[in-house]
Short mmCIF file of C-alpha atoms in Angstrom, two decimals:
data_model
loop_
_atom_site.label_atom_id
_atom_site.label_comp_id
_atom_site.label_asym_id
_atom_site.label_seq_id
_atom_site.Cartn_x
_atom_site.Cartn_y
_atom_site.Cartn_z
CA MET A 23 -31.75 -19.04 7.27
CA GLU A 24 -32.27 -22.03 4.63
CA THR A 25 -29.12 -23.85 4.09
CA VAL A 26 -27.91 -22.55 0.36
CA THR A 27 -26.50 -25.54 -2.05
CA MET A 28 -23.52 -24.53 -4.24
CA LEU A 29 -21.23 -26.08 -6.61
CA PRO A 30 -18.02 -27.42 -5.57
CA LEU A 31 -14.92 -25.26 -6.13
CA THR A 32 -12.91 -26.99 -8.06
CA ARG A 33 -10.57 -24.19 -9.60
CA VAL A 34 -8.85 -22.01 -7.23
CA ALA A 35 -6.19 -19.20 -8.08
CA VAL A 36 -3.63 -17.72 -5.20
CA CYS A 37 -2.20 -14.54 -6.46
CA GLY A 38 0.62 -12.59 -5.37
CA GLY A 39 2.81 -9.60 -6.86
CA THR A 40 -0.17 -7.78 -8.39
CA HIS A 41 1.65 -5.12 -6.91
CA GLY A 42 5.26 -5.87 -7.40
CA ASN A 43 6.82 -4.49 -4.14
CA GLU A 44 4.31 -6.25 -1.98
CA LEU A 45 6.24 -9.22 -1.19
CA SER A 46 4.53 -11.50 1.21
CA GLY A 47 2.14 -12.47 -1.80
CA VAL A 48 5.28 -13.09 -4.16
CA TYR A 49 7.15 -15.28 -1.83
CA LEU A 50 4.07 -17.05 -0.88
CA VAL A 51 3.24 -18.00 -4.29
CA ARG A 52 7.08 -18.69 -5.18
CA GLU A 53 6.74 -21.32 -2.33
CA LEU A 54 3.57 -22.78 -3.50
CA GLN A 55 5.15 -22.82 -7.13
CA LYS A 56 7.85 -25.14 -5.89
CA ASN A 57 5.94 -27.95 -5.23
CA ASP A 58 4.71 -28.18 -8.55
CA GLY A 59 8.07 -27.42 -10.43
CA GLY A 60 7.34 -23.75 -10.81
CA LYS A 61 4.37 -24.39 -12.86
CA ALA A 62 1.18 -21.85 -12.48
CA GLU A 63 -1.22 -24.87 -12.06
CA GLU A 64 -1.42 -27.96 -9.71
CA GLN A 65 -3.66 -30.95 -11.10
CA GLY A 66 -5.14 -32.26 -7.85
CA GLY A 67 -4.65 -35.90 -7.69
CA ALA A 68 -7.36 -38.60 -6.53
CA ALA A 69 -7.40 -37.35 -2.99
CA GLU A 70 -7.82 -33.67 -4.05
CA THR A 71 -11.05 -31.86 -4.57
CA VAL A 72 -9.64 -28.52 -5.70
CA SER A 73 -7.29 -27.61 -8.32
CA VAL A 74 -5.05 -24.72 -7.32
CA LEU A 75 -3.41 -22.12 -9.87
CA LYS A 76 -0.69 -20.39 -8.40
CA VAL A 77 -0.24 -17.05 -10.30
CA LEU A 78 2.70 -14.35 -10.10
CA SER A 79 0.30 -11.57 -11.27
CA ASN A 80 3.06 -8.65 -12.43
CA PRO A 81 5.98 -10.30 -13.11
CA ARG A 82 7.69 -7.16 -14.61
CA ALA A 83 7.05 -5.19 -11.63
CA VAL A 84 8.22 -8.08 -9.46
CA GLN A 85 11.15 -8.03 -10.81
CA GLN A 86 11.87 -4.34 -10.76
CA CYS A 87 10.71 -4.37 -6.75
CA ARG A 88 7.81 -1.85 -8.18
CA ARG A 89 4.11 -1.43 -7.53
CA TYR A 90 3.71 -1.43 -11.04
CA MET A 91 5.63 -0.55 -14.49
CA GLU A 92 2.96 1.77 -16.27
CA LYS A 93 -0.19 1.50 -14.52
CA ASP A 94 -1.63 -0.03 -11.53
CA LEU A 95 -2.55 -3.62 -12.30
CA ASN A 96 -5.20 -3.70 -9.59
CA ARG A 97 -7.24 -1.15 -11.58
CA CYS A 98 -7.31 -2.77 -14.97
CA PHE A 99 -9.96 -5.20 -14.63
CA THR A 100 -12.72 -3.05 -15.72
CA ASN A 101 -14.63 -4.54 -18.85
CA ALA A 102 -13.80 -1.62 -20.89
CA LEU A 103 -9.96 -2.12 -20.47
CA LEU A 104 -10.23 -6.02 -20.76
CA SER A 105 -11.81 -5.93 -24.08
CA THR A 106 -9.45 -2.51 -25.41
CA PRO A 107 -7.59 -4.01 -28.52
CA ALA A 108 -3.80 -4.50 -27.66
CA GLY A 109 -1.23 -2.68 -29.66
CA LYS A 110 2.09 -1.78 -29.60
CA GLU A 111 1.21 1.30 -27.62
CA THR A 112 -0.82 -0.32 -25.02
CA LEU A 113 0.13 -0.19 -21.71
CA TYR A 114 2.13 -3.16 -20.23
CA GLU A 115 -0.53 -3.64 -17.29
CA ILE A 116 -3.29 -3.35 -19.55
CA VAL A 117 -2.04 -6.62 -21.82
CA ARG A 118 -1.31 -8.67 -18.40
CA ALA A 119 -4.62 -7.91 -17.00
CA GLN A 120 -5.72 -9.00 -20.69
CA GLU A 121 -3.51 -12.29 -20.30
CA LEU A 122 -4.82 -12.88 -16.83
CA ASN A 123 -8.28 -12.60 -17.75
CA ALA A 124 -7.98 -15.15 -20.44
CA LEU A 125 -6.12 -17.57 -17.89
CA LEU A 126 -8.53 -17.17 -15.04
CA GLY A 127 -11.97 -15.93 -16.64
CA PRO A 128 -12.96 -14.53 -18.71
CA LYS A 129 -14.71 -12.24 -16.34
CA GLY A 130 -18.33 -12.84 -15.86
CA SER A 131 -18.01 -16.43 -17.58
CA PRO A 132 -18.80 -19.56 -16.88
CA GLU A 133 -15.50 -20.79 -17.75
CA ALA A 134 -13.94 -18.72 -15.21
CA VAL A 135 -12.05 -20.04 -12.20
CA ASP A 136 -14.41 -20.50 -9.25
CA LEU A 137 -12.42 -18.22 -6.66
CA VAL A 138 -9.80 -15.72 -6.92
CA CYS A 139 -7.62 -14.85 -3.75
CA ASP A 140 -5.37 -11.92 -4.38
CA LEU A 141 -2.54 -11.37 -1.76
CA HIS A 142 -1.76 -7.85 -1.04
CA ASN A 143 0.36 -6.08 1.61
CA THR A 144 -0.49 -2.72 3.01
CA THR A 145 1.52 -0.23 5.03
CA SER A 146 -1.44 0.85 7.16
CA ASN A 147 -2.00 -1.09 10.60
CA MET A 148 -4.94 -3.14 9.21
CA GLY A 149 -4.11 -6.62 10.31
CA LEU A 150 -5.74 -9.25 8.31
CA CYS A 151 -8.62 -8.08 5.81
CA PHE A 152 -10.86 -9.75 3.24
CA ILE A 153 -11.73 -7.27 0.76
CA SER A 154 -14.21 -7.91 -1.76
CA TYR A 155 -17.09 -6.04 -4.15
CA SER A 156 -20.17 -8.56 -3.54
CA GLN A 157 -21.70 -9.08 -0.20
CA CYS A 158 -24.16 -11.50 -1.90
CA ASN A 159 -21.48 -14.32 -2.60
CA TRP A 160 -21.41 -16.42 0.54
CA ILE A 161 -18.48 -17.92 0.20
CA GLY A 162 -16.12 -14.84 1.49
CA PRO A 163 -18.09 -14.56 4.33
CA HIS A 164 -17.52 -18.33 5.44
CA ILE A 165 -14.28 -18.59 4.62
CA PHE A 166 -13.49 -15.30 6.31
CA ARG A 167 -15.19 -16.79 9.61
CA HIS A 168 -13.38 -19.82 9.38
CA LEU A 169 -9.91 -18.01 9.31
CA GLN A 170 -11.08 -15.30 11.96
CA ARG A 171 -11.65 -18.60 14.40
CA GLU A 172 -8.25 -20.24 13.81
CA ILE A 173 -6.12 -17.02 13.42
CA SER A 174 -5.34 -15.60 17.01
CA SER A 175 -2.15 -13.45 15.74
CA MET A 176 -3.98 -10.47 14.71
CA PRO A 177 -7.28 -8.98 14.49
CA MET A 178 -9.27 -9.78 11.20
CA ARG A 179 -11.95 -7.46 9.24
CA TYR A 180 -14.08 -7.75 6.31
CA ILE A 181 -14.14 -4.77 3.85
CA HIS A 182 -16.75 -4.49 1.10
CA LEU A 183 -16.07 -2.07 -1.76
CA GLY A 184 -18.07 -0.42 -4.20
CA GLY A 185 -21.99 0.29 -4.28
CA PRO A 186 -24.64 -1.49 -6.56
CA SER A 187 -23.82 0.71 -9.69
CA SER A 188 -20.17 0.43 -9.41
CA GLU A 189 -18.23 -1.93 -11.69
CA ALA A 190 -14.94 -3.96 -10.10
CA TYR A 191 -12.09 -2.88 -11.43
CA SER A 192 -9.46 -5.31 -9.63
CA LEU A 193 -8.07 -8.91 -10.45
CA GLU A 194 -10.26 -11.05 -7.75
CA SER A 195 -13.49 -9.95 -9.72
CA VAL A 196 -12.40 -12.32 -12.79
CA GLY A 197 -13.25 -15.22 -10.84
CA LYS A 198 -16.88 -16.40 -10.22
CA CYS A 199 -16.10 -15.21 -6.37
CA GLY A 200 -13.16 -13.86 -5.10
CA PHE A 201 -11.23 -11.46 -2.56
CA GLY A 202 -8.32 -9.55 -1.81
CA MET A 203 -6.59 -10.69 1.15
CA GLU A 204 -4.62 -7.72 2.24
CA VAL A 205 -2.00 -8.05 5.44
CA GLY A 206 -0.42 -5.25 7.23
CA PRO A 207 1.74 -3.24 8.42
CA GLN A 208 4.48 -4.19 6.27
CA PRO A 209 6.94 -1.62 4.47
CA HIS A 210 6.81 -2.10 0.70
CA GLY A 211 9.87 -3.97 -0.86
CA VAL A 212 10.20 -5.83 2.67
CA VAL A 213 9.10 -9.26 3.97
CA ARG A 214 8.27 -9.05 7.84
CA ALA A 215 8.34 -12.74 9.32
CA ASP A 216 4.85 -11.84 11.42
CA ILE A 217 2.96 -10.65 8.34
CA PHE A 218 4.20 -13.67 6.04
CA SER A 219 3.04 -16.24 8.62
CA ALA A 220 -0.27 -14.65 8.87
CA MET A 221 -0.88 -14.68 5.09
CA TRP A 222 0.35 -18.08 4.91
CA ASP A 223 -1.67 -19.04 7.30
CA GLY A 224 -4.63 -17.73 5.70
CA VAL A 225 -3.72 -19.18 2.28
CA ARG A 226 -3.61 -22.56 3.84
CA LEU A 227 -7.01 -22.14 6.10
CA MET A 228 -8.81 -20.98 2.90
CA LEU A 229 -7.72 -24.21 0.95
CA ASP A 230 -8.73 -26.37 3.96
CA TRP A 231 -11.85 -24.68 3.89
CA ILE A 232 -12.55 -25.50 0.29
CA ARG A 233 -11.53 -29.24 0.87
CA ARG A 234 -14.04 -29.69 3.61
CA PHE A 235 -16.84 -27.58 1.66
CA ASN A 236 -15.97 -29.87 -1.52
CA ALA A 237 -16.29 -33.04 0.52
CA GLY A 238 -19.62 -32.32 1.81
CA THR A 239 -19.36 -30.64 5.23
CA THR A 240 -22.24 -28.29 5.91
CA PHE A 241 -21.18 -25.09 7.36
CA GLU A 242 -23.36 -23.10 9.95
CA GLY A 243 -24.52 -19.46 8.86
CA GLY A 244 -23.66 -16.52 11.16
CA GLU A 245 -22.85 -12.90 10.56
CA VAL A 246 -19.83 -10.63 10.56
CA GLU A 247 -19.03 -7.21 10.45
CA VAL A 248 -18.39 -5.58 7.42
CA TYR A 249 -17.11 -2.13 6.77
CA THR A 250 -18.23 -0.61 3.91
CA MET A 251 -16.09 2.30 2.14
CA VAL A 252 -17.86 5.72 2.33
CA LYS A 253 -15.32 8.17 1.19
CA LYS A 254 -11.49 9.25 1.00
CA MET A 255 -9.95 11.89 2.29
CA ASP A 256 -6.77 13.97 0.80
CA PHE A 257 -4.35 15.54 2.68
CA PRO A 258 -4.10 19.26 3.27
CA ARG A 259 -2.41 20.64 0.25
CA ASP A 260 -0.75 23.96 -0.62
CA PRO A 261 -3.54 25.56 -3.13
CA GLU A 262 -0.82 26.82 -5.69
CA THR A 263 1.89 24.21 -5.42
CA GLU A 264 -0.48 21.48 -4.40
CA SER A 265 2.26 19.95 -1.97
CA ILE A 266 0.80 18.59 1.42
CA THR A 267 1.22 20.74 4.03
CA ALA A 268 0.08 18.08 7.19
CA THR A 269 0.40 14.39 7.86
CA ILE A 270 -1.85 12.08 9.57
CA HIS A 271 -2.25 12.97 13.41
CA PRO A 272 -0.15 10.95 16.02
CA GLU A 273 -3.33 10.02 17.47
CA LEU A 274 -4.66 8.61 14.50
CA GLN A 275 -1.60 7.03 12.84
CA ASP A 276 -1.71 3.15 13.62
CA ARG A 277 -5.51 3.35 14.99
CA ASP A 278 -6.99 2.09 11.71
CA PHE A 279 -10.46 0.70 12.31
CA ARG A 280 -10.58 2.73 15.66
CA LEU A 281 -13.83 4.76 15.22
CA LEU A 282 -13.37 8.55 14.11
CA CYS A 283 -15.82 10.97 15.67
CA PRO A 284 -16.37 14.67 14.80
CA GLY A 285 -13.97 16.73 16.58
CA ASP A 286 -11.17 14.27 17.10
CA PRO A 287 -7.71 15.10 15.79
CA LEU A 288 -7.05 13.97 11.86
CA PHE A 289 -4.06 15.80 10.76
CA LEU A 290 -1.46 17.67 12.02
CA SER A 291 0.42 20.47 10.18
CA PHE A 292 4.10 20.68 9.31
CA THR A 293 3.87 24.14 11.57
CA GLY A 294 2.34 22.04 14.36
CA GLU A 295 -1.55 23.06 14.25
CA THR A 296 -3.92 20.53 14.75
CA GLN A 297 -6.98 19.87 12.02
CA ARG A 298 -9.94 18.06 13.77
CA TYR A 299 -12.52 15.38 11.65
CA GLU A 300 -15.13 18.04 10.91
CA GLY A 301 -17.36 15.04 9.44
CA GLU A 302 -21.28 14.70 10.30
CA GLU A 303 -21.15 11.10 11.77
CA PRO A 304 -18.16 8.90 13.48
CA LEU A 305 -16.74 6.62 10.89
CA TYR A 306 -14.16 4.19 10.65
CA PRO A 307 -10.74 4.89 9.35
CA LEU A 308 -8.96 2.63 6.77
CA PHE A 309 -5.72 2.52 4.96
CA VAL A 310 -4.50 5.39 6.99
CA ASN A 311 -1.20 6.85 5.74
CA GLU A 312 -0.85 4.12 3.29
CA ALA A 313 2.12 4.79 1.26
CA ALA A 314 0.87 3.35 -2.07
CA TYR A 315 -1.85 5.92 -1.82
CA TYR A 316 0.34 9.25 -1.65
CA GLU A 317 0.34 9.10 -5.45
CA LYS A 318 -3.33 8.91 -5.78
CA GLY A 319 -4.05 11.80 -3.21
CA ILE A 320 -5.68 9.59 -0.80
CA ALA A 321 -4.75 9.97 3.32
CA LEU A 322 -7.03 7.57 4.52
CA TRP A 323 -10.47 5.96 3.70
CA LEU A 324 -13.45 6.27 5.68
CA ALA A 325 -16.03 3.76 6.19
CA ARG A 326 -19.63 2.65 8.10
CA MET A 327 -19.63 -0.52 9.92
CA THR A 328 -22.54 -2.99 9.76
CA LYS A 329 -23.59 -6.72 10.29
CA MET A 330 -23.95 -8.85 7.48
CA ALA A 331 -25.69 -12.05 8.11
CA PHE A 332 -25.28 -15.13 5.90
CA PRO A 333 -27.05 -18.59 5.46
CA PRO A 334 -25.59 -21.98 6.26
CA ILE A 335 -24.06 -23.47 2.92
CA ARG A 336 -23.08 -26.70 1.66
CA VAL A 337 -22.03 -28.37 -1.97
CA LYS A 338 -24.93 -29.60 -3.85
CA ALA A 339 -25.97 -33.13 -3.62
CA GLY A 340 -24.08 -35.42 -6.24
CA ALA A 341 -22.05 -32.41 -6.94
CA GLU A 342 -19.09 -33.69 -4.76
#
């Protein structure tokens, strides 16, 4: 594949606390902020090639150690919500999304930061995942492969959300390019040393790759496995009370990304019956029994795995 040239990534945002009880990102951003006296932005010196914004996305939810105050902030970055006139009755997270859009965007504009890395934790056994809406942005796959080569403490996967006509609604979509860095398993409201360390390594290696790219390094092309979301599944429910009547089967629990075939155990009812997967094709389960998804009526997501090729890239001549 022909080498693609791109402008340098001079402005990068590292965001934590978009969900206020996902604490690895909260404490990682706070540690980064200590290096510049707690300011949100660090201006690169003469030896630096990138300016890093360190953003605590949802400070009220972080203070309360809650996922959100009134509305899931990571669902508030649609064009419709970002353009909604704010008033006294506007939900806090919508107002905050507009503030973040002003700081990091505006979304879809030439003034937006070059890359947004939004840090998340999951209670599911997901390892370290990149989550992105774009398969055509070559920055994400290149950074992912760099981390994949350097991090051996846990498995890594690349997840693609949405289809050609779907609008990105999450924070990383505000930047010219972006991805969520999701690391788990970790209970909400808790910090685990191994999970925090993996996230810290991910951010450090990401910034290292960006500095090398800006300095003129050519990165070879290749391919990565990509998991594309197909559908979500809810728990079995009582038709009258809507209460769940089963939970994830023990043979599926903690086995995210293990191929689920028709006939495999899926749910185990509270009375002991096994409900099996009745889909027509084998798919890969993701976010299995994620705690935050109970309120959304999601027991797990199912995805297809394909391979995505990406070209060599380097910074444009004269731009570095």
